[in-house]
XYZ file of C-alpha atoms in Angstrom:
685
model
C 83.058 112.713 123.872
C 80.212 114.815 125.263
C 82.472 116.835 127.582
C 82.331 119.988 125.506
C 78.538 120.095 125.664
C 78.649 119.835 129.458
C 80.649 123.083 129.524
C 78.964 124.677 126.527
C 76.433 126.809 128.389
C 79.030 128.279 130.737
C 81.425 128.962 127.889
C 78.778 130.657 125.799
C 78.165 133.183 128.573
C 81.510 134.711 127.623
C 80.663 135.022 123.943
C 79.923 138.412 122.393
C 79.557 139.618 118.884
C 83.184 140.770 118.948
C 84.669 137.644 120.415
C 84.912 135.927 123.785
C 85.819 137.468 127.077
C 88.640 136.292 129.224
C 88.086 132.763 130.490
C 88.896 131.284 133.859
C 91.870 129.031 134.430
C 91.190 125.344 134.024
C 91.847 122.895 136.802
C 94.342 121.073 134.619
C 97.628 122.873 135.112
C 98.944 121.488 131.818
C 96.357 123.481 129.923
C 97.320 127.025 129.104
C 95.425 130.136 130.018
C 93.320 131.567 127.198
C 94.245 135.194 126.813
C 91.779 137.957 126.122
C 91.741 139.161 122.516
C 89.779 142.102 121.162
C 88.899 142.995 117.623
C 91.169 146.012 117.639
C 94.196 144.094 118.877
C 96.421 142.729 116.123
C 97.737 139.210 116.454
C 101.436 139.082 115.734
C 101.773 135.305 115.636
C 100.104 134.841 112.271
C 102.485 133.022 109.895
C 103.443 134.676 106.649
C 104.656 131.867 104.441
C 106.524 134.028 101.943
C 109.802 132.204 101.551
C 111.605 129.292 103.123
C 113.551 131.524 105.500
C 110.461 133.458 106.598
C 108.070 130.592 107.381
C 107.157 130.081 111.026
C 106.711 126.360 111.559
C 104.581 125.320 114.487
C 104.743 121.780 115.827
C 101.629 120.888 117.789
C 102.136 118.721 120.840
C 100.303 115.511 121.661
C 98.929 116.998 124.878
C 95.606 118.812 125.213
C 95.531 122.151 123.468
C 93.345 125.202 124.033
C 92.829 127.123 120.821
C 92.584 130.878 121.409
C 88.999 131.868 120.815
C 89.676 135.289 119.407
C 87.425 137.168 117.028
C 88.394 135.609 113.703
C 86.564 135.819 110.438
C 87.285 133.696 107.402
C 89.573 136.461 106.222
C 91.499 136.955 109.464
C 92.294 133.844 111.449
C 95.448 134.183 113.515
C 97.686 131.274 114.372
C 96.787 130.852 118.048
C 98.440 127.532 118.811
C 100.078 127.889 122.228
C 101.875 124.576 122.616
C 105.141 124.134 124.410
C 107.799 125.055 121.855
C 111.552 125.235 121.657
C 112.831 127.888 119.301
C 115.527 126.906 116.838
C 116.424 129.858 114.628
C 113.123 131.054 113.241
C 111.452 127.633 113.287
C 109.584 126.083 116.178
C 109.638 122.388 117.010
C 107.939 120.571 119.836
C 110.310 119.175 122.435
C 107.824 117.739 124.912
C 109.457 114.593 126.366
C 106.197 113.350 127.881
C 104.474 112.979 124.513
C 107.447 111.177 123.000
C 106.458 108.044 124.929
C 103.115 107.712 123.138
C 104.377 106.089 119.958
C 103.063 102.572 120.228
C 101.584 102.489 116.709
C 104.381 104.136 114.757
C 105.980 100.828 113.731
C 102.669 99.718 112.295
C 101.602 102.873 110.520
C 104.778 103.295 108.464
C 105.480 99.734 107.315
C 105.242 100.199 103.555
C 106.776 97.457 101.387
C 110.228 97.943 99.909
C 110.572 98.517 96.178
C 113.502 98.551 93.785
C 111.880 101.192 91.622
C 113.716 104.468 91.056
C 112.248 107.528 89.394
C 113.712 108.073 85.926
C 116.167 110.945 85.551
C 114.588 114.368 85.103
C 116.180 116.627 82.510
C 117.426 120.053 83.459
C 114.712 122.728 83.731
C 111.991 120.067 83.280
C 109.050 119.744 85.703
C 107.433 116.405 86.530
C 103.900 115.543 87.583
C 102.779 112.125 88.897
C 99.255 111.248 90.115
C 99.620 108.755 92.967
C 95.919 108.295 93.706
C 92.420 109.498 92.648
C 92.183 108.414 88.988
C 89.605 105.640 88.522
C 88.447 106.313 92.097
C 85.700 108.717 93.108
C 86.350 110.470 96.401
C 89.248 108.229 97.341
C 93.037 108.168 97.895
C 93.643 111.676 96.593
C 97.383 112.331 96.273
C 99.898 113.638 93.722
C 103.510 114.823 93.465
C 105.507 117.420 91.508
C 109.246 117.238 90.969
C 111.765 119.834 89.823
C 115.424 118.897 89.885
C 115.834 116.905 93.093
C 112.979 118.722 94.872
C 109.622 117.017 95.444
C 106.361 118.421 96.798
C 103.310 116.313 97.666
C 99.651 117.202 98.057
C 96.793 115.566 99.951
C 96.739 112.054 101.299
C 93.340 110.405 101.606
C 91.791 106.999 102.085
C 89.379 104.820 100.123
C 86.883 103.030 102.316
C 86.671 99.337 101.547
C 83.788 97.816 99.615
C 82.835 94.191 98.982
C 85.997 93.697 96.918
C 88.098 94.052 100.095
C 86.393 91.882 102.746
C 87.379 92.670 106.313
C 89.463 95.693 105.306
C 89.060 99.103 106.980
C 90.316 101.246 104.088
C 92.969 101.570 101.393
C 95.646 104.269 101.223
C 98.003 105.615 98.524
C 101.162 103.620 97.911
C 104.227 105.752 98.701
C 106.705 102.880 98.789
C 108.696 104.388 95.932
C 109.071 107.679 97.825
C 110.750 106.190 100.895
C 114.163 106.547 99.284
C 113.478 110.208 98.441
C 112.446 111.507 101.877
C 115.306 114.042 101.960
C 114.030 115.503 98.691
C 110.482 116.175 99.924
C 110.229 119.916 100.568
C 106.631 120.066 101.719
C 103.289 118.299 102.023
C 100.338 120.495 100.926
C 96.865 119.725 102.294
C 93.856 121.399 100.671
C 90.913 120.533 102.948
C 89.779 118.261 105.761
C 87.727 115.545 104.070
C 88.844 112.002 104.851
C 89.577 111.210 101.213
C 92.201 113.985 101.377
C 93.712 113.693 104.876
C 93.035 110.406 106.647
C 96.030 108.475 105.261
C 98.458 111.094 106.602
C 98.871 109.283 109.919
C 100.187 106.265 108.000
C 102.220 108.054 105.344
C 103.809 110.995 107.163
C 105.933 108.714 109.419
C 106.991 106.618 106.413
C 108.285 109.763 104.672
C 110.255 110.982 107.711
C 107.752 113.672 108.742
C 107.858 116.318 106.005
C 106.475 119.763 106.911
C 102.713 119.983 106.395
C 101.085 123.146 104.964
C 97.345 123.622 105.404
C 94.554 125.917 106.536
C 93.468 126.316 110.132
C 90.339 124.137 110.222
C 92.137 121.282 108.474
C 94.721 121.182 111.239
C 92.007 121.124 113.881
C 90.214 118.168 112.282
C 93.314 116.049 111.593
C 94.736 116.526 115.074
C 92.794 113.609 116.587
C 94.058 111.155 113.968
C 97.640 112.179 114.636
C 97.165 111.818 118.376
C 95.713 108.321 117.980
C 98.667 107.330 115.816
C 101.094 108.704 118.409
C 102.840 111.042 115.958
C 101.602 114.468 117.016
C 104.824 115.299 118.838
C 106.893 114.662 115.687
C 104.671 116.383 113.130
C 105.455 119.927 111.963
C 102.826 122.276 110.544
C 102.537 125.618 108.757
C 99.170 127.390 108.776
C 98.213 129.192 105.560
C 95.475 131.781 105.110
C 94.242 130.903 101.621
C 91.899 133.887 101.453
C 94.849 136.271 101.158
C 97.788 136.449 98.786
C 100.489 134.082 100.003
C 103.666 132.580 98.603
C 105.643 129.672 100.011
C 109.008 128.782 98.507
C 109.572 125.019 98.633
C 112.841 124.152 96.926
C 112.380 124.702 93.211
C 108.687 125.591 93.584
C 106.659 128.652 94.493
C 103.305 127.609 95.946
C 100.224 129.747 96.509
C 97.036 128.571 98.233
C 93.750 130.158 97.132
C 90.270 129.813 98.627
C 87.640 127.759 96.856
C 84.066 126.833 97.777
C 83.390 123.265 98.799
C 81.256 121.385 101.328
C 83.663 122.081 104.190
C 85.033 125.496 105.250
C 88.625 126.587 104.679
C 89.055 124.573 101.471
C 91.834 125.619 99.129
C 93.161 125.175 95.629
C 96.827 125.414 94.647
C 98.805 127.466 92.147
C 102.272 126.000 91.688
C 105.110 127.457 89.637
C 108.427 125.669 89.188
C 111.759 127.390 88.621
C 111.590 125.876 85.145
C 108.613 128.078 84.292
C 105.854 125.460 84.410
C 102.684 126.775 86.064
C 99.907 124.576 87.398
C 96.437 125.582 88.586
C 94.870 122.848 90.734
C 91.218 123.310 91.710
C 90.967 120.228 93.938
C 87.350 119.751 95.091
C 85.463 122.889 94.174
C 82.222 124.543 93.161
C 81.456 128.164 92.343
C 79.108 129.506 94.997
C 78.464 133.257 95.239
C 76.297 132.894 98.385
C 77.952 130.261 100.622
C 76.914 129.734 104.247
C 80.280 130.335 105.963
C 83.060 130.908 103.439
C 83.503 133.962 101.241
C 81.934 133.985 97.743
C 83.954 132.427 94.946
C 86.923 134.697 94.159
C 86.483 134.743 90.391
C 88.783 137.714 89.896
C 91.586 135.833 91.605
C 91.033 132.811 89.342
C 91.277 135.071 86.306
C 94.424 136.709 87.676
C 96.118 133.328 87.841
C 95.041 132.649 84.272
C 96.611 135.904 83.109
C 99.961 134.665 84.403
C 99.926 131.925 81.771
C 98.937 128.515 83.137
C 100.675 125.447 81.741
C 98.144 122.887 82.990
C 94.742 123.066 84.662
C 93.859 120.126 86.913
C 90.128 120.303 87.569
C 87.526 118.398 89.595
C 85.489 115.946 87.466
C 83.168 114.598 90.177
C 80.117 116.531 88.928
C 80.699 115.920 85.219
C 77.603 113.802 84.714
C 75.251 116.605 85.821
C 74.349 119.672 83.773
C 73.886 123.258 84.888
C 75.257 124.485 88.234
C 75.319 123.292 91.826
C 72.650 124.789 94.075
C 73.911 127.543 96.358
C 74.155 126.969 100.094
C 71.899 129.998 100.534
C 69.011 128.261 98.771
C 69.461 125.145 100.908
C 69.501 127.294 104.030
C 66.239 128.952 103.008
C 64.576 125.552 102.533
C 65.805 124.244 105.886
C 64.586 127.441 107.544
C 61.054 126.870 106.214
C 61.127 123.241 107.389
C 62.314 124.080 110.915
C 59.972 127.054 111.317
C 56.980 125.119 110.026
C 57.621 121.972 112.040
C 55.146 121.752 114.941
C 54.595 118.048 115.563
C 57.092 115.387 116.652
C 60.864 115.670 116.603
C 62.833 116.918 113.620
C 65.981 114.983 112.699
C 68.432 116.395 110.144
C 70.794 113.770 108.721
C 73.959 115.177 107.181
C 77.695 114.593 106.944
C 79.690 115.451 110.058
C 82.104 117.603 108.048
C 79.324 119.845 106.706
C 80.022 122.612 109.233
C 78.171 125.259 107.231
C 74.967 123.166 107.348
C 75.229 123.018 111.136
C 75.606 126.814 111.295
C 72.516 127.270 109.141
C 70.517 125.103 111.549
C 71.921 126.960 114.562
C 70.756 130.265 113.088
C 67.203 129.132 112.362
C 66.816 127.319 115.696
C 67.874 130.432 117.566
C 65.311 132.485 115.644
C 62.412 130.150 116.446
C 63.438 129.124 119.971
C 64.269 125.489 119.281
C 66.984 123.350 120.886
C 69.665 121.412 118.986
C 70.871 117.994 120.081
C 73.836 116.301 118.390
C 74.021 112.588 117.637
C 77.046 110.726 116.362
C 80.613 110.785 117.646
C 82.137 112.389 114.561
C 79.435 115.080 114.530
C 80.081 115.956 118.169
C 83.848 116.046 117.703
C 83.723 118.156 114.550
C 81.268 120.637 116.060
C 83.508 120.973 119.121
C 86.565 121.698 116.950
C 84.663 124.142 114.730
C 83.260 125.919 117.799
C 86.688 126.190 119.427
C 88.131 127.642 116.223
C 85.182 130.016 115.830
C 83.834 128.581 112.598
C 80.581 127.986 114.492
C 78.817 130.539 116.688
C 75.747 130.091 118.817
C 73.892 131.609 121.728
C 73.695 130.181 125.212
C 71.248 127.262 125.393
C 70.966 126.660 121.645
C 72.762 123.314 121.888
C 72.497 120.756 124.691
C 73.954 117.409 125.561
C 71.637 114.671 124.301
C 70.512 112.066 126.822
C 67.090 110.598 127.534
C 66.863 112.876 130.601
C 67.804 116.141 128.867
C 65.506 115.581 125.910
C 62.458 114.794 128.037
C 62.380 118.372 129.344
C 62.203 119.821 125.827
C 58.884 119.522 123.940
C 59.186 117.189 120.956
C 58.346 119.864 118.386
C 61.097 122.068 119.871
C 63.801 119.427 119.350
C 66.080 119.516 116.287
C 68.475 116.566 116.261
C 71.458 116.831 113.923
C 72.741 113.333 113.268
C 75.538 111.757 111.265
C 74.786 109.954 108.064
C 77.852 108.137 106.718
C 75.915 105.919 104.258
C 78.715 103.403 103.875
C 78.939 102.701 107.613
C 76.456 100.403 109.306
C 77.085 102.021 112.701
C 76.307 105.627 111.750
C 73.882 107.277 114.159
C 70.923 107.346 111.765
C 71.402 103.700 110.803
C 71.316 102.736 114.481
C 68.173 104.817 115.000
C 66.450 103.108 112.079
C 67.374 99.732 113.539
C 66.204 100.634 117.038
C 69.749 100.381 118.405
C 70.437 103.994 119.408
C 70.958 104.541 123.133
C 69.148 107.916 123.310
C 66.647 108.116 120.451
C 63.749 105.896 119.493
C 62.048 106.816 116.229
C 58.298 107.024 116.739
C 55.271 108.013 114.698
C 55.201 111.769 114.093
C 58.972 112.238 113.819
C 60.353 113.803 110.632
C 63.738 112.845 109.159
C 65.351 115.171 106.619
C 68.157 113.711 104.511
C 70.293 116.806 104.002
C 72.842 114.782 102.080
C 73.354 113.086 98.742
C 73.727 109.410 97.963
C 77.274 108.305 97.263
C 77.365 106.272 93.998
C 76.964 102.585 94.825
C 75.218 103.196 98.163
C 71.688 103.351 96.801
C 70.518 100.056 98.292
C 71.717 100.728 101.888
C 70.130 104.198 101.760
C 66.783 102.835 100.583
C 66.930 100.163 103.292
C 67.350 102.818 106.011
C 64.521 104.944 104.566
C 62.231 101.894 104.522
C 62.954 101.196 108.199
C 62.260 104.802 109.168
C 58.926 104.788 107.340
C 57.926 101.506 109.015
C 58.592 103.160 112.382
C 56.154 105.929 111.453
C 58.571 108.716 110.508
C 58.042 111.188 107.669
C 61.075 111.202 105.353
C 62.177 114.207 103.280
C 65.021 113.917 100.743
C 66.505 116.282 98.179
C 64.139 114.695 95.652
C 61.249 116.171 97.643
C 62.657 119.586 98.613
C 65.832 121.565 98.070
C 67.462 120.318 101.306
C 70.928 119.559 100.002
C 73.522 120.670 97.497
C 76.738 118.987 96.499
C 80.246 120.254 97.015
C 81.423 119.721 93.440
C 81.141 121.820 90.293
C 78.636 120.750 87.667
C 79.153 121.151 83.937
C 78.539 124.900 83.673
C 80.869 125.654 86.591
C 83.492 123.420 85.012
C 83.171 125.464 81.820
C 83.597 128.665 83.799
C 86.799 127.468 85.434
C 88.260 126.383 82.096
C 87.568 129.848 80.683
C 88.892 131.687 83.755
C 92.235 129.872 83.755
C 92.785 129.419 79.986
C 95.516 126.798 80.451
C 97.412 125.244 77.566
C 96.942 121.695 78.878
C 93.957 120.260 80.682
C 93.811 117.262 83.038
C 90.439 116.141 84.419
C 90.928 114.627 87.852
C 88.870 112.410 90.200
C 86.612 109.562 89.294
C 86.614 106.794 86.735
C 87.180 107.245 83.034
C 83.493 107.971 82.429
C 83.543 111.080 84.661
C 86.875 112.336 83.335
C 85.992 111.665 79.714
C 82.830 113.796 80.047
C 84.921 116.579 81.560
C 87.380 116.296 78.679
C 84.520 116.721 76.183
C 83.411 119.852 78.027
C 86.954 121.217 77.751
C 87.046 120.566 74.008
C 83.721 122.370 73.625
C 85.401 125.369 75.294
C 88.283 125.374 72.835
C 90.917 123.121 74.431
C 92.679 121.061 71.764
C 92.165 117.311 72.053
C 95.917 116.656 71.920
C 96.338 118.983 74.902
C 93.997 116.983 77.135
C 95.792 114.497 79.409
C 93.645 111.603 80.635
C 96.038 110.045 83.129
C 96.236 106.919 85.220
C 97.732 106.579 88.665
C 101.482 106.201 88.345
C 101.816 107.967 84.972
C 104.940 110.126 84.689
C 104.435 113.425 82.828
C 107.345 115.810 82.184
C 106.994 119.445 81.049
C 109.787 121.203 79.160
C 110.765 124.862 79.782
C 108.888 125.811 76.587
C 105.695 124.048 77.813
C 105.844 120.882 75.757
C 104.774 117.548 77.294
C 106.568 114.206 77.360
C 104.697 111.146 78.636
C 107.151 108.550 79.917
C 106.802 104.895 78.973
C 107.843 104.095 82.530
C 105.119 103.985 85.187
C 105.430 104.079 88.934
C 104.481 100.597 90.217
C 101.663 101.287 92.671
C 99.998 98.629 94.787
C 96.671 98.707 96.606
C 97.846 99.272 100.178
C 95.206 98.298 102.736
C 94.753 98.951 106.446
C 93.241 96.039 108.324
C 92.944 96.683 112.056
C 96.507 97.099 113.289
C 98.008 95.629 110.144
C 99.041 96.877 106.719
C 99.221 94.807 103.559
C 98.299 94.703 99.885
C 94.951 93.962 98.295
C 96.515 91.098 96.335
C 97.923 89.358 99.393
C 97.071 85.742 100.223
C 94.966 87.017 103.135
C 92.484 88.851 100.891
C 92.465 85.968 98.394
C 91.616 83.564 101.209
C 88.830 85.850 102.459
C 87.274 85.942 99.011
C 87.347 82.171 98.829
C 85.804 81.834 102.291
C 83.135 84.335 101.336
C 82.230 82.466 98.160
C 82.421 78.820 99.282
C 83.130 78.822 103.026
C 85.390 76.540 105.047
C 86.099 72.881 105.718
C 88.600 72.036 108.490
C 89.979 68.494 108.953
C 92.059 67.424 111.961
C 93.845 64.064 111.850
C 94.969 62.631 115.217
C 97.885 60.260 114.500
C 100.520 58.244 116.335
C 103.820 60.134 116.401
C 105.922 57.025 115.631
C 103.765 54.875 113.354
C 101.700 57.742 111.797
C 98.615 55.547 112.151
C 95.263 57.212 112.718
C 94.113 57.270 116.336
C 90.396 57.552 116.911
C 88.027 59.497 114.700
C 89.004 62.268 112.296
C 87.602 65.592 113.512
C 85.639 67.611 110.993
C 84.359 71.201 111.155
C 82.451 73.052 108.433
C 81.278 76.674 108.303
C 78.743 77.859 105.742
C 79.206 74.729 103.644
C 76.261 72.383 104.143
C 72.594 72.859 104.966
C 70.959 71.345 108.043
C 69.072 68.645 106.165
C 72.249 67.374 104.483
C 74.758 67.622 107.332
C 74.633 63.968 108.395
C 75.035 62.442 104.929
C 77.622 64.970 103.708
C 79.776 64.794 106.841
C 79.714 60.986 106.781
C 80.871 60.922 103.156
C 83.600 63.508 103.784
C 84.929 61.601 106.820
C 85.068 58.404 104.824
C 86.922 60.156 102.004
C 89.489 62.011 104.173
C 90.336 58.809 106.033
C 90.750 56.952 102.759
C 93.024 59.651 101.260
C 95.272 59.697 104.338
C 95.655 55.926 104.713
C 96.262 55.319 100.998
C 98.926 58.052 100.850
C 100.783 56.755 103.947
C 100.690 53.198 102.590
C 102.024 54.235 99.169
C 104.613 56.769 100.429
C 105.530 55.869 104.034
C 108.245 58.531 104.382
C 106.276 61.411 102.857
C 106.773 64.776 104.550
C 103.819 66.220 106.415
C 103.686 69.300 104.176
C 103.358 67.159 101.040
C 100.878 64.864 102.732
C 98.558 67.748 103.584
C 98.882 69.069 100.046
C 97.713 65.732 98.617
C 94.809 65.611 101.078
C 93.749 69.117 100.113
C 93.986 68.510 96.349
C 92.141 65.164 96.358
C 89.434 66.440 98.686
C 88.863 69.543 96.545
C 88.138 67.283 93.579
C 85.812 65.140 95.666
C 83.919 68.116 97.087
C 83.338 69.503 93.614
C 82.099 66.090 92.459
C 79.974 65.447 95.551
C 78.471 68.921 96.188
C 79.446 71.090 93.220
C 81.066 73.409 95.801
C 84.650 74.556 96.236
C 85.268 75.410 99.911
C 88.538 76.478 101.465
C 89.956 73.217 102.844
C 92.272 73.356 105.868
C 93.751 69.922 106.772
C 95.795 69.587 109.993
C 97.692 66.777 111.732
C 97.994 66.437 115.501
C 100.679 63.989 116.581
C 100.214 62.049 119.815
């Protein structure tokens, strides 16, 4: 995972202010030669998604890909994917037979449960909206659908990382079981930005929906590529790259879709303007804030927002994540100025900056200041290294030769401590994030010592306060100085606060308003803000996942009494299930009262007990009570078995074990006031 840093210095020799020079051929013959591009040369391969018969669809292969490192700004990023393609009409599909073999996980990733549910009939010229995920969840499972006639379009497809309510689970994903019977009706899958709560469920859901065409911006494709490769579906996926910074129109069945740029905490984020053939018009902000001085992206395009509003918006769907905070989000420029002062003024010990791996603009800010004051950047954390590599290859990050080096104990020892700036991942929810391992003394390259300074250039996710404080305490005990956004202006969020929410409501001037993201508390506050700006209370739709909302041609709303039955679909290792399955129920019981396992060894013919009953307990009894408790349990289990066999000699084994379990549960509650999971077994000899 450090390969790109090994080659970084040699690659950077070819960089100029106008783009890279021609690179040498790689030793791998399967990799393609990177052609020389100059600023004056126009790239003809850029897709113009204007209508369904004009879209160039590029399917990216599962093999290694060299992105063309041409001079591309945020306003002019050509489609430089050079994968092996077979042209069919004006669309391009991958036909690489070698990659078709790497599909070992496809059966697992698309095994959604069957459902008998059918969407209710949609009246002529009516437009339907259904939230599939994100309501009553903050930063999790973002996904929705629109329907017009028989045509369906989907947007975003994220995960929700498991908390204590889902023991042993990796994450939860949106339930698309009801859509499996409508795969031929899905005209497109729209992806707005590359955060995991918007993209990471795609590798599970895209195969289940028969690989609909995906529409997204360039950086999003680069960051999702790895997940698709791991799932073995890259060779089947089909993509369209959209430049959201320019006017664009994509015709998807009965819908006209336009992406527009918005500011967020990751570059190349987009909102969506959707118009159905029935006349309904929807303005969807997705995650946004209004930043006039961002670090990488262009300033908020307020005039474009207003232009959409002048077209007459039926419904505004707007980000509610920042509803509890007043005023406006701090600009990235102000954060950059603070970080610059910290880096320039740091002259003792190492400086560690903890941030999210997707915060590419924060990395660029640190690159700029380190280059100005002759300091060296080291990266820590797998996701940070991978994301920086992708962003560098796509020219979202630029740096001089020697600014960034591979981090090992040997490479760092040649750089003075006060000249080292270590950018590390900080996932908060994950116990194995780089900073957490450093605080616990478990990192293989860094040992926190007295004199080091750790800057938390990140915010605390709601509910993660205790783990964050625990890490800070460990760092302080090791002698580090800790700086958070409560001390200095070292971080800003990616979501609009109340005043920015007001601005967006006034720019768009929609008839109906739907606050999205977060629990009812967040969305209810956003609804109050909308009413203060003149939106009628009856025109505010506070929706739940699975609600079915239909819009008439004259912009009236009908809320169906029918709801889409959505389950909590969970990913657990290489398995997929539901949060209400017997597996999760059993885990909760084990977590609360632990386990008691009984193994009877009996004669196969007479069913008489042979030898001692074997007993195993986990987490049930304390050391000083083991002998007495185990002796009493053994006496009881033997008594239950022998009495049952004597009273019902021909009882089936299944019923016998059920009686043992029931009687022993009562005894355990009486004896210990505990209710463990009891697992009785019979071994016949």
